[in-house]
Amino acid sequence: MRCCQPSSTSAQGKTPQLDRTPSNADDSKCQLKWQKEFVSVAQQWLKYAIAKCDTLTMKHKDDHLDQALLYKDDALEVLLHRFDNTGVQSYLHNHKATFLSLCLSGTYTESKWAVCHDLDGSYIEYCRGHDGKLGEPSIQPGGLLLLKSIVFSTGQAKITHHSEIHSIRSTHENTPVTLVIRQKDTAAKTRKTACFMIDNDTTAAYRSEDRPCLESERLSMLLVLEKIARQFQCAEGGIMSDRSPFCNIDHATLVMRTHVISQAALSG
């Protein structure tokens, strides 16, 4: 008998937790350190995004977020995500690579799901190609179970493993903005990444193609980032606090520190 395949991330209450359980006190201290340093370097990435907003590559993705590419190399990408405020839940999906995310502003609800082949019924699976586009839908036996829902809010950092199936619902009141460090794993090309639907209507046009952001969307992103910068600039110990140990580092050092944070968070 095949059983449910659960998400690997655990949570306590409404606070997003890491997807690895600390084996001892030293591990716990390490995880806390990478989270604190992630918050610290976010200040510089936010300043960089504001200064370069006119020239950044920006896309409107999946009908529910705007994405700005801040940096990429052979090992990682640094992205800003601004979710819409429609309150619409994204489709259920996993990812081609594991990533870290820090909520700079607002909140969203993340739901974790598991595929269960023992359930009566069926669900739809779309396999994602190397170009990011979805293939033809296939009907699979079983169903998708909701494991838990957690609230991700300002100042919190977390890891999302590439194999996790999740969905995101933003809120009307607090439009979320997140900073993402995405691992560009060379093994990702061999991994199966997919999107899932509980509804069995295979003709449903549930996702539009990515497109470049409109000028109005780019301006909206800039205004939101400037607002976040103002809110945190004078906050004691806040994301944009001048007390940050990385508040005045150069760009090359910022990139190096981002690599160190990514490696620290994903190791162990």
PDB file of C-alpha atoms in Angstrom:
ATOM      1  CA  MET A   1       0.000   0.000   0.000  1.00  0.00           C
ATOM      2  CA  ARG A   2       1.355   3.412  -0.957  1.00  0.00           C
ATOM      3  CA  CYS A   3       0.952   6.085   1.666  1.00  0.00           C
ATOM      4  CA  CYS A   4       0.842   9.864   1.665  1.00  0.00           C
ATOM      5  CA  GLN A   5       3.967  11.784   0.691  1.00  0.00           C
ATOM      6  CA  PRO A   6       4.124  14.668   3.163  1.00  0.00           C
ATOM      7  CA  SER A   7       5.893  18.000   2.965  1.00  0.00           C
ATOM      8  CA  SER A   8       9.233  18.017   4.784  1.00  0.00           C
ATOM      9  CA  THR A   9       8.787  21.374   6.561  1.00  0.00           C
ATOM     10  CA  SER A  10       7.438  21.533  10.087  1.00  0.00           C
ATOM     11  CA  ALA A  11       5.848  24.465  11.896  1.00  0.00           C
ATOM     12  CA  GLN A  12       4.758  25.380  15.378  1.00  0.00           C
ATOM     13  CA  GLY A  13       1.694  27.554  15.557  1.00  0.00           C
ATOM     14  CA  LYS A  14       1.790  30.349  13.031  1.00  0.00           C
ATOM     15  CA  THR A  15       5.550  30.797  12.863  1.00  0.00           C
ATOM     16  CA  PRO A  16       7.236  29.352   9.760  1.00  0.00           C
ATOM     17  CA  GLN A  17       9.969  26.945  10.793  1.00  0.00           C
ATOM     18  CA  LEU A  18      13.017  25.565   9.022  1.00  0.00           C
ATOM     19  CA  ASP A  19      12.654  22.338   7.112  1.00  0.00           C
ATOM     20  CA  ARG A  20      15.366  20.708   9.186  1.00  0.00           C
ATOM     21  CA  THR A  21      14.894  19.863  12.855  1.00  0.00           C
ATOM     22  CA  PRO A  22      17.965  20.848  14.920  1.00  0.00           C
ATOM     23  CA  SER A  23      19.773  17.764  16.179  1.00  0.00           C
ATOM     24  CA  ASN A  24      21.490  19.663  18.988  1.00  0.00           C
ATOM     25  CA  ALA A  25      21.942  23.115  20.488  1.00  0.00           C
ATOM     26  CA  ASP A  26      24.823  23.991  18.158  1.00  0.00           C
ATOM     27  CA  ASP A  27      22.656  23.325  15.087  1.00  0.00           C
ATOM     28  CA  SER A  28      19.940  25.546  16.532  1.00  0.00           C
ATOM     29  CA  LYS A  29      22.425  28.398  17.047  1.00  0.00           C
ATOM     30  CA  CYS A  30      23.657  27.998  13.451  1.00  0.00           C
ATOM     31  CA  GLN A  31      20.135  28.259  12.068  1.00  0.00           C
ATOM     32  CA  LEU A  32      19.437  31.342  14.157  1.00  0.00           C
ATOM     33  CA  LYS A  33      22.669  32.927  12.892  1.00  0.00           C
ATOM     34  CA  TRP A  34      21.845  32.496   9.193  1.00  0.00           C
ATOM     35  CA  GLN A  35      18.390  33.951   9.781  1.00  0.00           C
ATOM     36  CA  LYS A  36      19.818  37.017  11.504  1.00  0.00           C
ATOM     37  CA  GLU A  37      22.394  37.538   8.755  1.00  0.00           C
ATOM     38  CA  PHE A  38      19.715  37.141   6.090  1.00  0.00           C
ATOM     39  CA  VAL A  39      17.742  39.941   7.749  1.00  0.00           C
ATOM     40  CA  SER A  40      20.908  42.055   7.830  1.00  0.00           C
ATOM     41  CA  VAL A  41      21.884  41.700   4.161  1.00  0.00           C
ATOM     42  CA  ALA A  42      18.264  42.375   3.154  1.00  0.00           C
ATOM     43  CA  GLN A  43      18.916  46.043   3.876  1.00  0.00           C
ATOM     44  CA  GLN A  44      21.528  46.254   1.147  1.00  0.00           C
ATOM     45  CA  TRP A  45      19.497  44.262  -1.366  1.00  0.00           C
ATOM     46  CA  LEU A  46      16.543  46.558  -0.738  1.00  0.00           C
ATOM     47  CA  LYS A  47      18.699  49.647  -1.275  1.00  0.00           C
ATOM     48  CA  TYR A  48      20.112  48.089  -4.444  1.00  0.00           C
ATOM     49  CA  ALA A  49      16.621  47.312  -5.781  1.00  0.00           C
ATOM     50  CA  ILE A  50      15.453  50.882  -5.216  1.00  0.00           C
ATOM     51  CA  ALA A  51      18.539  52.354  -6.909  1.00  0.00           C
ATOM     52  CA  LYS A  52      18.341  49.990  -9.914  1.00  0.00           C
ATOM     53  CA  CYS A  53      14.568  49.678 -10.227  1.00  0.00           C
ATOM     54  CA  ASP A  54      14.456  51.271 -13.700  1.00  0.00           C
ATOM     55  CA  THR A  55      16.833  48.677 -15.162  1.00  0.00           C
ATOM     56  CA  LEU A  56      15.928  45.496 -13.274  1.00  0.00           C
ATOM     57  CA  THR A  57      14.397  42.583 -15.164  1.00  0.00           C
ATOM     58  CA  MET A  58      10.833  42.366 -13.857  1.00  0.00           C
ATOM     59  CA  LYS A  59       8.120  39.852 -14.714  1.00  0.00           C
ATOM     60  CA  HIS A  60       4.477  39.426 -13.851  1.00  0.00           C
ATOM     61  CA  LYS A  61       4.207  35.737 -12.964  1.00  0.00           C
ATOM     62  CA  ASP A  62       1.418  33.241 -12.440  1.00  0.00           C
ATOM     63  CA  ASP A  63      -1.238  35.973 -12.295  1.00  0.00           C
ATOM     64  CA  HIS A  64      -0.469  36.723  -8.653  1.00  0.00           C
ATOM     65  CA  LEU A  65       2.990  38.288  -8.241  1.00  0.00           C
ATOM     66  CA  ASP A  66       5.591  40.636  -9.723  1.00  0.00           C
ATOM     67  CA  GLN A  67       9.173  39.349  -9.663  1.00  0.00           C
ATOM     68  CA  ALA A  68      12.338  41.475  -9.840  1.00  0.00           C
ATOM     69  CA  LEU A  69      15.685  39.801 -10.536  1.00  0.00           C
ATOM     70  CA  LEU A  70      18.385  41.494  -8.429  1.00  0.00           C
ATOM     71  CA  TYR A  71      21.309  39.156  -9.061  1.00  0.00           C
ATOM     72  CA  LYS A  72      22.192  35.755 -10.482  1.00  0.00           C
ATOM     73  CA  ASP A  73      25.249  33.605 -11.048  1.00  0.00           C
ATOM     74  CA  ASP A  74      25.954  29.898 -11.462  1.00  0.00           C
ATOM     75  CA  ALA A  75      25.047  29.102  -7.836  1.00  0.00           C
ATOM     76  CA  LEU A  76      22.083  31.275  -6.864  1.00  0.00           C
ATOM     77  CA  GLU A  77      19.587  33.983  -7.747  1.00  0.00           C
ATOM     78  CA  VAL A  78      18.393  36.894  -5.597  1.00  0.00           C
ATOM     79  CA  LEU A  79      14.791  37.938  -6.259  1.00  0.00           C
ATOM     80  CA  LEU A  80      12.125  40.265  -4.936  1.00  0.00           C
ATOM     81  CA  HIS A  81       8.516  39.080  -5.005  1.00  0.00           C
ATOM     82  CA  ARG A  82       5.576  41.418  -4.608  1.00  0.00           C
ATOM     83  CA  PHE A  83       2.339  39.460  -4.328  1.00  0.00           C
ATOM     84  CA  ASP A  84      -0.966  40.919  -5.394  1.00  0.00           C
ATOM     85  CA  ASN A  85      -3.705  41.825  -2.922  1.00  0.00           C
ATOM     86  CA  THR A  86      -6.571  39.926  -4.518  1.00  0.00           C
ATOM     87  CA  GLY A  87      -6.557  37.188  -1.899  1.00  0.00           C
ATOM     88  CA  VAL A  88      -6.549  34.525  -4.620  1.00  0.00           C
ATOM     89  CA  GLN A  89      -4.761  31.291  -3.754  1.00  0.00           C
ATOM     90  CA  SER A  90      -2.040  30.134  -6.127  1.00  0.00           C
ATOM     91  CA  TYR A  91      -2.201  26.706  -7.735  1.00  0.00           C
ATOM     92  CA  LEU A  92      -0.575  23.876  -5.782  1.00  0.00           C
ATOM     93  CA  HIS A  93       3.031  23.416  -6.867  1.00  0.00           C
ATOM     94  CA  ASN A  94       6.560  22.416  -5.995  1.00  0.00           C
ATOM     95  CA  HIS A  95       9.801  24.012  -7.201  1.00  0.00           C
ATOM     96  CA  LYS A  96      12.846  23.196  -9.291  1.00  0.00           C
ATOM     97  CA  ALA A  97      15.221  24.413  -6.560  1.00  0.00           C
ATOM     98  CA  THR A  98      15.291  24.968  -2.815  1.00  0.00           C
ATOM     99  CA  PHE A  99      15.159  28.614  -1.686  1.00  0.00           C
ATOM    100  CA  LEU A 100      15.318  30.928   1.327  1.00  0.00           C
ATOM    101  CA  SER A 101      12.735  33.646   1.758  1.00  0.00           C
ATOM    102  CA  LEU A 102      12.460  36.655   4.070  1.00  0.00           C
ATOM    103  CA  CYS A 103       9.222  38.584   4.451  1.00  0.00           C
ATOM    104  CA  LEU A 104      10.027  42.303   4.163  1.00  0.00           C
ATOM    105  CA  SER A 105       6.438  43.488   4.511  1.00  0.00           C
ATOM    106  CA  GLY A 106       2.898  42.179   4.858  1.00  0.00           C
ATOM    107  CA  THR A 107       1.716  38.619   5.423  1.00  0.00           C
ATOM    108  CA  TYR A 108       0.565  35.596   3.486  1.00  0.00           C
ATOM    109  CA  THR A 109      -0.816  32.189   4.334  1.00  0.00           C
ATOM    110  CA  GLU A 110       1.158  29.205   3.083  1.00  0.00           C
ATOM    111  CA  SER A 111      -0.604  25.844   2.862  1.00  0.00           C
ATOM    112  CA  LYS A 112       1.345  22.578   2.791  1.00  0.00           C
ATOM    113  CA  TRP A 113      -0.038  19.614   0.826  1.00  0.00           C
ATOM    114  CA  ALA A 114       0.693  15.922   0.316  1.00  0.00           C
ATOM    115  CA  VAL A 115      -0.115  13.557  -2.530  1.00  0.00           C
ATOM    116  CA  CYS A 116      -2.021  10.529  -1.228  1.00  0.00           C
ATOM    117  CA  HIS A 117      -2.489   7.660  -3.679  1.00  0.00           C
ATOM    118  CA  ASP A 118      -4.758   5.730  -1.290  1.00  0.00           C
ATOM    119  CA  LEU A 119      -7.616   8.201  -1.609  1.00  0.00           C
ATOM    120  CA  ASP A 120     -10.514   7.525  -3.931  1.00  0.00           C
ATOM    121  CA  GLY A 121     -10.713   9.964  -6.792  1.00  0.00           C
ATOM    122  CA  SER A 122      -8.139  11.681  -8.962  1.00  0.00           C
ATOM    123  CA  TYR A 123      -6.177  14.878  -9.362  1.00  0.00           C
ATOM    124  CA  ILE A 124      -4.428  16.651 -12.231  1.00  0.00           C
ATOM    125  CA  GLU A 125      -0.664  16.943 -12.568  1.00  0.00           C
ATOM    126  CA  TYR A 126       1.196  19.274 -14.940  1.00  0.00           C
ATOM    127  CA  CYS A 127       4.918  18.617 -15.422  1.00  0.00           C
ATOM    128  CA  ARG A 128       7.040  21.703 -15.853  1.00  0.00           C
ATOM    129  CA  GLY A 129       9.692  21.701 -18.563  1.00  0.00           C
ATOM    130  CA  HIS A 130      13.217  23.143 -18.422  1.00  0.00           C
ATOM    131  CA  ASP A 131      11.851  26.327 -20.026  1.00  0.00           C
ATOM    132  CA  GLY A 132       9.413  26.814 -17.147  1.00  0.00           C
ATOM    133  CA  LYS A 133       6.352  26.061 -19.243  1.00  0.00           C
ATOM    134  CA  LEU A 134       3.794  23.461 -18.268  1.00  0.00           C
ATOM    135  CA  GLY A 135       3.186  20.374 -20.363  1.00  0.00           C
ATOM    136  CA  GLU A 136      -0.097  18.636 -21.045  1.00  0.00           C
ATOM    137  CA  PRO A 137      -2.161  17.694 -17.971  1.00  0.00           C
ATOM    138  CA  SER A 138      -2.327  14.091 -16.811  1.00  0.00           C
ATOM    139  CA  ILE A 139      -4.961  12.610 -14.521  1.00  0.00           C
ATOM    140  CA  GLN A 140      -3.460  10.747 -11.552  1.00  0.00           C
ATOM    141  CA  PRO A 141      -5.233   8.397  -9.101  1.00  0.00           C
ATOM    142  CA  GLY A 142      -5.583   9.581  -5.514  1.00  0.00           C
ATOM    143  CA  GLY A 143      -5.868  13.045  -4.071  1.00  0.00           C
ATOM    144  CA  LEU A 144      -4.134  15.978  -2.382  1.00  0.00           C
ATOM    145  CA  LEU A 145      -4.404  16.412   1.377  1.00  0.00           C
ATOM    146  CA  LEU A 146      -4.024  19.701   3.233  1.00  0.00           C
ATOM    147  CA  LEU A 147      -1.421  19.103   5.946  1.00  0.00           C
ATOM    148  CA  LYS A 148      -1.349  22.523   7.573  1.00  0.00           C
ATOM    149  CA  SER A 149      -1.501  26.253   6.933  1.00  0.00           C
ATOM    150  CA  ILE A 150       0.941  28.752   8.434  1.00  0.00           C
ATOM    151  CA  VAL A 151       1.143  32.545   8.407  1.00  0.00           C
ATOM    152  CA  PHE A 152       4.390  34.067   7.094  1.00  0.00           C
ATOM    153  CA  SER A 153       4.808  37.682   8.186  1.00  0.00           C
ATOM    154  CA  THR A 154       7.228  40.628   8.323  1.00  0.00           C
ATOM    155  CA  GLY A 155      10.715  39.786   9.600  1.00  0.00           C
ATOM    156  CA  GLN A 156      10.358  36.006   9.371  1.00  0.00           C
ATOM    157  CA  ALA A 157      12.780  33.864   7.340  1.00  0.00           C
ATOM    158  CA  LYS A 158      12.291  30.295   6.171  1.00  0.00           C
ATOM    159  CA  ILE A 159      13.507  27.560   3.830  1.00  0.00           C
ATOM    160  CA  THR A 160      11.260  25.965   1.208  1.00  0.00           C
ATOM    161  CA  HIS A 161      12.541  22.640  -0.088  1.00  0.00           C
ATOM    162  CA  HIS A 162      12.172  21.939  -3.809  1.00  0.00           C
ATOM    163  CA  SER A 163      10.068  18.810  -3.188  1.00  0.00           C
ATOM    164  CA  GLU A 164       7.444  20.487  -0.994  1.00  0.00           C
ATOM    165  CA  ILE A 165       3.969  20.971  -2.441  1.00  0.00           C
ATOM    166  CA  HIS A 166       2.486  24.260  -1.298  1.00  0.00           C
ATOM    167  CA  SER A 167       0.165  27.093  -2.220  1.00  0.00           C
ATOM    168  CA  ILE A 168       0.131  30.778  -1.270  1.00  0.00           C
ATOM    169  CA  ARG A 169      -2.779  33.052  -0.412  1.00  0.00           C
ATOM    170  CA  SER A 170      -2.064  36.762   0.037  1.00  0.00           C
ATOM    171  CA  THR A 171      -4.332  39.102   1.953  1.00  0.00           C
ATOM    172  CA  HIS A 172      -6.288  42.192   0.969  1.00  0.00           C
ATOM    173  CA  GLU A 173      -4.931  44.277   3.844  1.00  0.00           C
ATOM    174  CA  ASN A 174      -1.227  43.406   3.917  1.00  0.00           C
ATOM    175  CA  THR A 175       0.296  42.914   0.475  1.00  0.00           C
ATOM    176  CA  PRO A 176       3.380  40.729   1.046  1.00  0.00           C
ATOM    177  CA  VAL A 177       6.849  41.516  -0.315  1.00  0.00           C
ATOM    178  CA  THR A 178       9.571  38.885   0.057  1.00  0.00           C
ATOM    179  CA  LEU A 179      13.300  38.674  -0.634  1.00  0.00           C
ATOM    180  CA  VAL A 180      14.300  35.284  -2.044  1.00  0.00           C
ATOM    181  CA  ILE A 181      17.681  33.559  -2.349  1.00  0.00           C
ATOM    182  CA  ARG A 182      17.106  30.690  -4.747  1.00  0.00           C
ATOM    183  CA  GLN A 183      19.607  27.889  -5.102  1.00  0.00           C
ATOM    184  CA  LYS A 184      20.486  27.155  -8.743  1.00  0.00           C
ATOM    185  CA  ASP A 185      21.085  23.460  -8.216  1.00  0.00           C
ATOM    186  CA  THR A 186      22.657  21.719 -11.208  1.00  0.00           C
ATOM    187  CA  ALA A 187      20.651  18.619 -10.302  1.00  0.00           C
ATOM    188  CA  ALA A 188      17.433  20.558 -10.817  1.00  0.00           C
ATOM    189  CA  LYS A 189      17.386  19.613 -14.500  1.00  0.00           C
ATOM    190  CA  THR A 190      16.839  15.991 -13.557  1.00  0.00           C
ATOM    191  CA  ARG A 191      14.146  16.667 -10.979  1.00  0.00           C
ATOM    192  CA  LYS A 192      10.467  16.331 -11.665  1.00  0.00           C
ATOM    193  CA  THR A 193       8.735  19.607 -10.900  1.00  0.00           C
ATOM    194  CA  ALA A 194       5.013  19.894 -11.254  1.00  0.00           C
ATOM    195  CA  CYS A 195       1.859  21.858 -10.618  1.00  0.00           C
ATOM    196  CA  PHE A 196      -1.246  20.196  -9.238  1.00  0.00           C
ATOM    197  CA  MET A 197      -4.973  20.851  -9.397  1.00  0.00           C
ATOM    198  CA  ILE A 198      -7.726  19.332  -7.294  1.00  0.00           C
ATOM    199  CA  ASP A 199     -10.311  20.337  -9.880  1.00  0.00           C
ATOM    200  CA  ASN A 200     -10.465  17.751 -12.671  1.00  0.00           C
ATOM    201  CA  ASP A 201     -11.276  20.216 -15.451  1.00  0.00           C
ATOM    202  CA  THR A 202      -8.285  19.707 -17.762  1.00  0.00           C
ATOM    203  CA  THR A 203      -9.413  22.564 -19.999  1.00  0.00           C
ATOM    204  CA  ALA A 204      -9.182  25.142 -17.225  1.00  0.00           C
ATOM    205  CA  ALA A 205      -6.982  28.098 -18.234  1.00  0.00           C
ATOM    206  CA  TYR A 206      -5.730  28.531 -14.681  1.00  0.00           C
ATOM    207  CA  ARG A 207      -2.361  30.024 -15.449  1.00  0.00           C
ATOM    208  CA  SER A 208      -1.306  32.649 -17.957  1.00  0.00           C
ATOM    209  CA  GLU A 209       2.164  32.975 -19.477  1.00  0.00           C
ATOM    210  CA  ASP A 210       4.724  35.156 -17.703  1.00  0.00           C
ATOM    211  CA  ARG A 211       5.087  38.628 -19.205  1.00  0.00           C
ATOM    212  CA  PRO A 212       7.276  41.701 -18.647  1.00  0.00           C
ATOM    213  CA  CYS A 213       5.916  44.043 -16.005  1.00  0.00           C
ATOM    214  CA  LEU A 214       4.043  47.093 -17.211  1.00  0.00           C
ATOM    215  CA  GLU A 215       5.498  50.497 -16.352  1.00  0.00           C
ATOM    216  CA  SER A 216       2.663  50.970 -13.858  1.00  0.00           C
ATOM    217  CA  GLU A 217       3.610  47.695 -12.149  1.00  0.00           C
ATOM    218  CA  ARG A 218       7.285  48.689 -12.076  1.00  0.00           C
ATOM    219  CA  LEU A 219       6.396  52.043 -10.508  1.00  0.00           C
ATOM    220  CA  SER A 220       4.129  50.331  -7.995  1.00  0.00           C
ATOM    221  CA  MET A 221       6.996  48.013  -7.010  1.00  0.00           C
ATOM    222  CA  LEU A 222       9.332  51.001  -6.521  1.00  0.00           C
ATOM    223  CA  LEU A 223       6.811  52.843  -4.342  1.00  0.00           C
ATOM    224  CA  VAL A 224       6.296  49.773  -2.173  1.00  0.00           C
ATOM    225  CA  LEU A 225      10.050  49.242  -1.746  1.00  0.00           C
ATOM    226  CA  GLU A 226      10.571  52.894  -0.795  1.00  0.00           C
ATOM    227  CA  LYS A 227       7.774  52.579   1.758  1.00  0.00           C
ATOM    228  CA  ILE A 228       9.411  49.490   3.284  1.00  0.00           C
ATOM    229  CA  ALA A 229      12.751  51.312   3.433  1.00  0.00           C
ATOM    230  CA  ARG A 230      11.173  54.259   5.287  1.00  0.00           C
ATOM    231  CA  GLN A 231       9.395  51.982   7.736  1.00  0.00           C
ATOM    232  CA  PHE A 232      12.536  50.084   8.704  1.00  0.00           C
ATOM    233  CA  GLN A 233      15.218  52.775   8.404  1.00  0.00           C
ATOM    234  CA  CYS A 234      14.786  54.033  11.962  1.00  0.00           C
ATOM    235  CA  ALA A 235      13.460  50.850  13.546  1.00  0.00           C
ATOM    236  CA  GLU A 236      15.597  49.660  16.443  1.00  0.00           C
ATOM    237  CA  GLY A 237      17.135  46.412  15.242  1.00  0.00           C
ATOM    238  CA  GLY A 238      14.835  46.425  12.211  1.00  0.00           C
ATOM    239  CA  ILE A 239      15.597  45.162   8.731  1.00  0.00           C
ATOM    240  CA  MET A 240      16.728  48.609   7.576  1.00  0.00           C
ATOM    241  CA  SER A 241      18.363  49.678  10.830  1.00  0.00           C
ATOM    242  CA  ASP A 242      21.703  51.451  10.466  1.00  0.00           C
ATOM    243  CA  ARG A 243      22.859  49.215  13.318  1.00  0.00           C
ATOM    244  CA  SER A 244      22.981  46.350  10.822  1.00  0.00           C
ATOM    245  CA  PRO A 245      26.546  44.957  10.561  1.00  0.00           C
ATOM    246  CA  PHE A 246      26.167  44.918   6.754  1.00  0.00           C
ATOM    247  CA  CYS A 247      24.605  48.359   6.312  1.00  0.00           C
ATOM    248  CA  ASN A 248      27.532  49.836   4.327  1.00  0.00           C
ATOM    249  CA  ILE A 249      29.177  46.893   2.570  1.00  0.00           C
ATOM    250  CA  ASP A 250      30.061  47.053  -1.126  1.00  0.00           C
ATOM    251  CA  HIS A 251      28.192  45.005  -3.730  1.00  0.00           C
ATOM    252  CA  ALA A 252      30.882  42.351  -4.142  1.00  0.00           C
ATOM    253  CA  THR A 253      30.923  41.750  -0.389  1.00  0.00           C
ATOM    254  CA  LEU A 254      27.122  41.663  -0.357  1.00  0.00           C
ATOM    255  CA  VAL A 255      27.127  38.915  -2.981  1.00  0.00           C
ATOM    256  CA  MET A 256      29.786  36.977  -1.049  1.00  0.00           C
ATOM    257  CA  ARG A 257      27.800  37.245   2.204  1.00  0.00           C
ATOM    258  CA  THR A 258      24.652  36.109   0.385  1.00  0.00           C
ATOM    259  CA  HIS A 259      26.494  32.987  -0.816  1.00  0.00           C
ATOM    260  CA  VAL A 260      27.683  32.280   2.731  1.00  0.00           C
ATOM    261  CA  ILE A 261      24.158  32.653   4.128  1.00  0.00           C
ATOM    262  CA  SER A 262      22.713  30.366   1.462  1.00  0.00           C
ATOM    263  CA  GLN A 263      25.335  27.675   2.109  1.00  0.00           C
ATOM    264  CA  ALA A 264      24.897  27.923   5.886  1.00  0.00           C
ATOM    265  CA  ALA A 265      21.127  27.602   5.678  1.00  0.00           C
ATOM    266  CA  LEU A 266      21.120  24.686   3.232  1.00  0.00           C
ATOM    267  CA  SER A 267      23.875  22.662   4.894  1.00  0.00           C
ATOM    268  CA  GLY A 268      23.736  20.556   7.997  1.00  0.00           C
TER     269      GLY A 268
END
